PDB file of C-alpha atoms in Angstrom:
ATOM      1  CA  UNK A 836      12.214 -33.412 -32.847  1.00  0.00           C
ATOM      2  CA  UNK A 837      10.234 -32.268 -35.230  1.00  0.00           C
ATOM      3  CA  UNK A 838       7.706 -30.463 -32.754  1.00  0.00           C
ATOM      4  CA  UNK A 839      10.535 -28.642 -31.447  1.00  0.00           C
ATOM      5  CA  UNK A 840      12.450 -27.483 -34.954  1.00  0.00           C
ATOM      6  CA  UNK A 841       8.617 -26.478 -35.305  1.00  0.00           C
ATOM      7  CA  UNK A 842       8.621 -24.599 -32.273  1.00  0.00           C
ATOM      8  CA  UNK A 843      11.910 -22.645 -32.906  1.00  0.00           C
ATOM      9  CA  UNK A 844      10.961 -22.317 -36.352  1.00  0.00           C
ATOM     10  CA  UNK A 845       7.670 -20.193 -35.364  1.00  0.00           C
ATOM     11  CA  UNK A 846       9.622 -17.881 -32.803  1.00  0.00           C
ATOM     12  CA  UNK A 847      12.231 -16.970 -35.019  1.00  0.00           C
ATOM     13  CA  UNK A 848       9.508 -16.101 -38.014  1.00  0.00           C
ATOM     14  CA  UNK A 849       7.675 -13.915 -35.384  1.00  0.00           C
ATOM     15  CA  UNK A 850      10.625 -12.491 -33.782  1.00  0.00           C
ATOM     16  CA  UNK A 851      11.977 -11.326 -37.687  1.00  0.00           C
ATOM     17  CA  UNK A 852       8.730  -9.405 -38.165  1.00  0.00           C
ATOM     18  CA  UNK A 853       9.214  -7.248 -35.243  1.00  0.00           C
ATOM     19  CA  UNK A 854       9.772  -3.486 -36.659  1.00  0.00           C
ATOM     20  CA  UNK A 855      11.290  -1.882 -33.533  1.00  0.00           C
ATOM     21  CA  UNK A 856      14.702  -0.551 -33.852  1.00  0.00           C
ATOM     22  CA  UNK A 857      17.026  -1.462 -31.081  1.00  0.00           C
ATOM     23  CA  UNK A 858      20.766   0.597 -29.965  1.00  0.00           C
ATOM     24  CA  UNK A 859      22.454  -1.906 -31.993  1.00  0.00           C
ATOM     25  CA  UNK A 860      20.815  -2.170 -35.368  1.00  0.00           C
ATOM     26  CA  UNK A 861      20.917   2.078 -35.021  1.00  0.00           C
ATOM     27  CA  UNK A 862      24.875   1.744 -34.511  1.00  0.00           C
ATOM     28  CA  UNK A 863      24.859  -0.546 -37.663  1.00  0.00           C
ATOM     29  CA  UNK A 864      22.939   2.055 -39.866  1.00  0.00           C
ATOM     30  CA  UNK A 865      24.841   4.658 -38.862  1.00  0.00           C
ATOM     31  CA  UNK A 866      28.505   2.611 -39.583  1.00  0.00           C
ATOM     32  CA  UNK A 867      27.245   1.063 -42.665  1.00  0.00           C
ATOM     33  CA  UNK A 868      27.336   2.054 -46.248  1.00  0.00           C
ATOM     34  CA  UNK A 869      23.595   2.897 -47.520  1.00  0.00           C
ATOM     35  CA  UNK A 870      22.921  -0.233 -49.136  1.00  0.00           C
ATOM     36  CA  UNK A 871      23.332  -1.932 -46.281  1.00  0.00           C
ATOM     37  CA  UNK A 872      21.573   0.481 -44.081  1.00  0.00           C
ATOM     38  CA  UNK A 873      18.742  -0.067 -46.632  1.00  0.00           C
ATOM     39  CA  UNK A 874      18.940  -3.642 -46.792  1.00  0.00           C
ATOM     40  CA  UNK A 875      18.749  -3.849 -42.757  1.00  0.00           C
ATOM     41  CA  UNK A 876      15.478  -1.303 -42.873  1.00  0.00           C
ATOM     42  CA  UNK A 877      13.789  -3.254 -45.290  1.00  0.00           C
ATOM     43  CA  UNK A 878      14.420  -6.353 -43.236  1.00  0.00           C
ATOM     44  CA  UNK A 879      13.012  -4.739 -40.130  1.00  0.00           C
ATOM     45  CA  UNK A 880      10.161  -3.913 -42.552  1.00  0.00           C
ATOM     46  CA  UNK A 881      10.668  -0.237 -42.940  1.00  0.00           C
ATOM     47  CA  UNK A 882      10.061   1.143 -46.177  1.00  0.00           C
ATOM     48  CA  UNK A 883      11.142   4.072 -48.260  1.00  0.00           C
ATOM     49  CA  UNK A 884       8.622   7.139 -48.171  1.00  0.00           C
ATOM     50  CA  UNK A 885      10.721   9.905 -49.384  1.00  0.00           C
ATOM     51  CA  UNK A 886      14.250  10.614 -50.672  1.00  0.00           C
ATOM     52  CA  UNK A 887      15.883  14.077 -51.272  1.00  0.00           C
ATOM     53  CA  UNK A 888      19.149  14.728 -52.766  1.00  0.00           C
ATOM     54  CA  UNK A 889      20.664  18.119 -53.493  1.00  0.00           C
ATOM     55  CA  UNK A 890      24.163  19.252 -53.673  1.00  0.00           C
ATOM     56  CA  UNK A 891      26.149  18.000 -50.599  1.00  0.00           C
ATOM     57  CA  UNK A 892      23.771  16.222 -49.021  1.00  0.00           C
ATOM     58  CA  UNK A 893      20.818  13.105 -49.141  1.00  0.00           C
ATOM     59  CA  UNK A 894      18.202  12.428 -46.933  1.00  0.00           C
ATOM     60  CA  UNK A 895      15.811   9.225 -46.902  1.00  0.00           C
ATOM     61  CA  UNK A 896      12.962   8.765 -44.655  1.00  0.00           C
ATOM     62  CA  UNK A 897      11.683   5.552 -43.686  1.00  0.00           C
ATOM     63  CA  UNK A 898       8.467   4.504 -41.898  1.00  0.00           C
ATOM     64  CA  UNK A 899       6.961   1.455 -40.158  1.00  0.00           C
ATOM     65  CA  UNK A 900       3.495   0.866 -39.561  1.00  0.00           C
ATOM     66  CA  UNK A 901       2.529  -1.735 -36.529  1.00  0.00           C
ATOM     67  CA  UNK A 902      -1.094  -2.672 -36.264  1.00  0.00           C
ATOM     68  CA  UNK A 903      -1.685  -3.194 -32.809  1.00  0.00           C
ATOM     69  CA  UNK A 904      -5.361  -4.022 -32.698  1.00  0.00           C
ATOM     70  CA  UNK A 905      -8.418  -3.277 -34.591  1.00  0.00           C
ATOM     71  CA  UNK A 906      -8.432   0.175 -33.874  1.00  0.00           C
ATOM     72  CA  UNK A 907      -4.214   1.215 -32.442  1.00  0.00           C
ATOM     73  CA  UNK A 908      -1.976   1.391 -34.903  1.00  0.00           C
ATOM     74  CA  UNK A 909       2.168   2.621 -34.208  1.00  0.00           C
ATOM     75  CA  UNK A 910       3.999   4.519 -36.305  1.00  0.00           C
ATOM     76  CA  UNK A 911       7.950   4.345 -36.089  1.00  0.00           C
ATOM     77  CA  UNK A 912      10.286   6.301 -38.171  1.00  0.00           C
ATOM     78  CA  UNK A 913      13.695   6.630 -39.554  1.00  0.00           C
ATOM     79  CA  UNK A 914      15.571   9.664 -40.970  1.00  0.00           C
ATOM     80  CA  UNK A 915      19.130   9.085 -42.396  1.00  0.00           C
ATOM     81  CA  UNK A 916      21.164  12.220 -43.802  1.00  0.00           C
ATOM     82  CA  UNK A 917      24.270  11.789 -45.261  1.00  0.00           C
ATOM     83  CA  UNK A 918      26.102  15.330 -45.771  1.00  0.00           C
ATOM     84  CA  UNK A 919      29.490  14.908 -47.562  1.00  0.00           C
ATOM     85  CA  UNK A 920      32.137  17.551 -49.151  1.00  0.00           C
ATOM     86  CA  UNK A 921      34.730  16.024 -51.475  1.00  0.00           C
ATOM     87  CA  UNK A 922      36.231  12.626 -49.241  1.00  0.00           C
ATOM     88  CA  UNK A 923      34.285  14.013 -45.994  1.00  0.00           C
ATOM     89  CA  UNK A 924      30.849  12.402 -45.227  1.00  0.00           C
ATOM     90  CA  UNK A 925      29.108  12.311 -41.872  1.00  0.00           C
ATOM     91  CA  UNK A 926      25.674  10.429 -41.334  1.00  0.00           C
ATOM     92  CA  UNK A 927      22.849  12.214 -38.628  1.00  0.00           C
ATOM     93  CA  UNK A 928      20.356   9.323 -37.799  1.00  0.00           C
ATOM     94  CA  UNK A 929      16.488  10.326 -36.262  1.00  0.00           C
ATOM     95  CA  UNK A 930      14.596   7.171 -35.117  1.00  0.00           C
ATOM     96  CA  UNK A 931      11.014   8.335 -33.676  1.00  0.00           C
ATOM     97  CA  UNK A 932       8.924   6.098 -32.087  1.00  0.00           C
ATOM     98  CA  UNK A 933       5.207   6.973 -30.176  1.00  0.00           C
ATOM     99  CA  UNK A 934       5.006   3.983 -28.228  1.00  0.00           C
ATOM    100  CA  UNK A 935       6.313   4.626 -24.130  1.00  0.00           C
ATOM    101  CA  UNK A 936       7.160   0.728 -24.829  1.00  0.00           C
ATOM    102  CA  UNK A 937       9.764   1.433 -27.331  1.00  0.00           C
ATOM    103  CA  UNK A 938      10.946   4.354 -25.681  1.00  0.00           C
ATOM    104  CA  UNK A 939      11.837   2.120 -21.551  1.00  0.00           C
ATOM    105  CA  UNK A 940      13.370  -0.385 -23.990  1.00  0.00           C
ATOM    106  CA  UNK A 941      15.739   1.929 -25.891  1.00  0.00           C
ATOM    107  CA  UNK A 942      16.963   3.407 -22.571  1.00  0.00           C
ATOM    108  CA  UNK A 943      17.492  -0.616 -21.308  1.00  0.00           C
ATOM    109  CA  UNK A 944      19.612  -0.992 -23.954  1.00  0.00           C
ATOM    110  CA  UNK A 945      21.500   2.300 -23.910  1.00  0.00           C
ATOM    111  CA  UNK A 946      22.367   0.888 -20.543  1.00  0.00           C
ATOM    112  CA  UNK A 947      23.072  -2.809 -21.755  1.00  0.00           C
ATOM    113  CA  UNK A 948      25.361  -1.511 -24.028  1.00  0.00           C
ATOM    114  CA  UNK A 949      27.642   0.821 -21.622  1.00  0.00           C
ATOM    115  CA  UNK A 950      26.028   4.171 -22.206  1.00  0.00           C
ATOM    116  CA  UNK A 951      25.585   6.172 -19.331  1.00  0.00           C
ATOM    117  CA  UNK A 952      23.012   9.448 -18.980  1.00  0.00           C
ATOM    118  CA  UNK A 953      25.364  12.423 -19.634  1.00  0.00           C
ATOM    119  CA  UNK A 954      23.469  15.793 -19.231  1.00  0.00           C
ATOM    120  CA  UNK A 955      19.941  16.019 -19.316  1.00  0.00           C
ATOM    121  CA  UNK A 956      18.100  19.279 -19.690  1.00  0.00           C
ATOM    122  CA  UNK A 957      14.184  19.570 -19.570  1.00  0.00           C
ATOM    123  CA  UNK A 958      13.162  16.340 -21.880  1.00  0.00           C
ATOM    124  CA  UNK A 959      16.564  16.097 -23.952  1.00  0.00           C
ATOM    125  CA  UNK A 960      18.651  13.075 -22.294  1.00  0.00           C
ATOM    126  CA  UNK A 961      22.380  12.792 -23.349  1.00  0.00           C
ATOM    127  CA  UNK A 962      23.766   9.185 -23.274  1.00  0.00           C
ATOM    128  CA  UNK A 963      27.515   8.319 -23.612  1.00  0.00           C
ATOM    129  CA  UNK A 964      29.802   5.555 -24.203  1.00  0.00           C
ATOM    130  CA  UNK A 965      33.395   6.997 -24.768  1.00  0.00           C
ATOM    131  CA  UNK A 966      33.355   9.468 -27.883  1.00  0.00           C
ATOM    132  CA  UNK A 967      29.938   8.531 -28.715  1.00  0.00           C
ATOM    133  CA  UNK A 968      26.612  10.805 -27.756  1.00  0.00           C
ATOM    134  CA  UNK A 969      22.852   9.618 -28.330  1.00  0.00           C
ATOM    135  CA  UNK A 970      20.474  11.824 -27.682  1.00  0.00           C
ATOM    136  CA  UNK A 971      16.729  10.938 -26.739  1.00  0.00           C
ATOM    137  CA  UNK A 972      14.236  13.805 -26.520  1.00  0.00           C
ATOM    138  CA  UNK A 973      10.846  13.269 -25.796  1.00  0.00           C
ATOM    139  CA  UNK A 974       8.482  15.808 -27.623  1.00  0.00           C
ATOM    140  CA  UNK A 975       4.806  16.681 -27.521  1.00  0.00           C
ATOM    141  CA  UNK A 976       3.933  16.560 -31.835  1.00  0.00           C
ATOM    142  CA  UNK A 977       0.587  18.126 -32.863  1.00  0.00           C
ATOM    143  CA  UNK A 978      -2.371  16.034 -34.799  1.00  0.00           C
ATOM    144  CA  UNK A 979      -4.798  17.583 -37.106  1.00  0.00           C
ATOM    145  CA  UNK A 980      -8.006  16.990 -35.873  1.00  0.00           C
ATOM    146  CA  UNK A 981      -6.635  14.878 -32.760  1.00  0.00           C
ATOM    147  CA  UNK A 982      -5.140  15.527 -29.262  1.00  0.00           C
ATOM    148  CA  UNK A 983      -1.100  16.029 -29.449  1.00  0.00           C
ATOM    149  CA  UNK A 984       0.881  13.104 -29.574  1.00  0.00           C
ATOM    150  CA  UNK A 985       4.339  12.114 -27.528  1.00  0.00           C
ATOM    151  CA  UNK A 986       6.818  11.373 -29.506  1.00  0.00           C
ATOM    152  CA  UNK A 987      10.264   9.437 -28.509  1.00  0.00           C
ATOM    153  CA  UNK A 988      13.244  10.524 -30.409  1.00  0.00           C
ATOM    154  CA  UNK A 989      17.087   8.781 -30.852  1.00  0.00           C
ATOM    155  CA  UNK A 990      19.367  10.867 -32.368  1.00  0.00           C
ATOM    156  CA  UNK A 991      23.118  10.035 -33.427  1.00  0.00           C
ATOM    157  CA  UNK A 992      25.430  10.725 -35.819  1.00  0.00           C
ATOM    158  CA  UNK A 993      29.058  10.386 -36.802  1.00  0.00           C
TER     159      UNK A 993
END
């Protein structure tokens, strides 16, 4: 028994440290209030690398570093704008990944979850499940002093 609470133990730790975003947890950031949107990126072991906040508006960017191997590393980020006037407040969500991986999950679970591909136009890909559009572009991003990257882009907002 105790070989197999040891077992379970082990895969929940390592399944925890995963960093990847999935179509749910992005749904939960962008219905839940910032402290719990923050609570749930720290979890996933995001951190805070920049906040701005001017009049109407705040914007917090998150990244997540994944070292794959001695030499690969992935980068995954998060942008989260809220933009409010008076009661009004509306949330835009970016969540960039560069790994092709991340990218055929995300699309698995758009499906898992009832979206369906909308319109697509060149590499912009419009997913929808009744009122609710996520968009996934897929972007060539330039390096300084390296060959461009592809970057794999979720975007959705309320």
């Amino acid at each position: 028994m105790k070989i197999l609470f040891s077992i379970v133990l082990c895969f929940c730790l390592e399944s925890s440290f995963g960093q990847k975003l999935g179509i749910t947890a992005l749904e939960t950031i962008l219905y839940s209030s910032f402290t719990a949107a923050d609570s749930l990126l720290k979890e996933a072991k995001f951190k805070l690398a920049d906040r701005e906040t001017g009049k109407g508006y705040h914007n917090y960017y998150y990244t997540s570093y994944e070292k794959v191997d001695s030499v690969k590393q992935l980068l995954r980020s998060l942008s989260l704008m809220d933009v409010f006037d008076g009661p009004d407040t509306s949330r835009f969500i970016l969540y960039r990944t560069y790994n092709k991986n991340d990218q055929e999950e995300m699309k698995k679970q758009l499906n898992a979850n009832g979206y369906e591909l909308f319109k697509r136009s060149a590499n912009d890909f419009v997913y929808k499940r009744e009122n609710y559009l996520i968009t996934n572009r897929i972007s060539e991003k330039s390096v300084p002093g390296s060959k461009p990257v592809t970057a794999y882009e979720f975007e959705l907002g309320r």
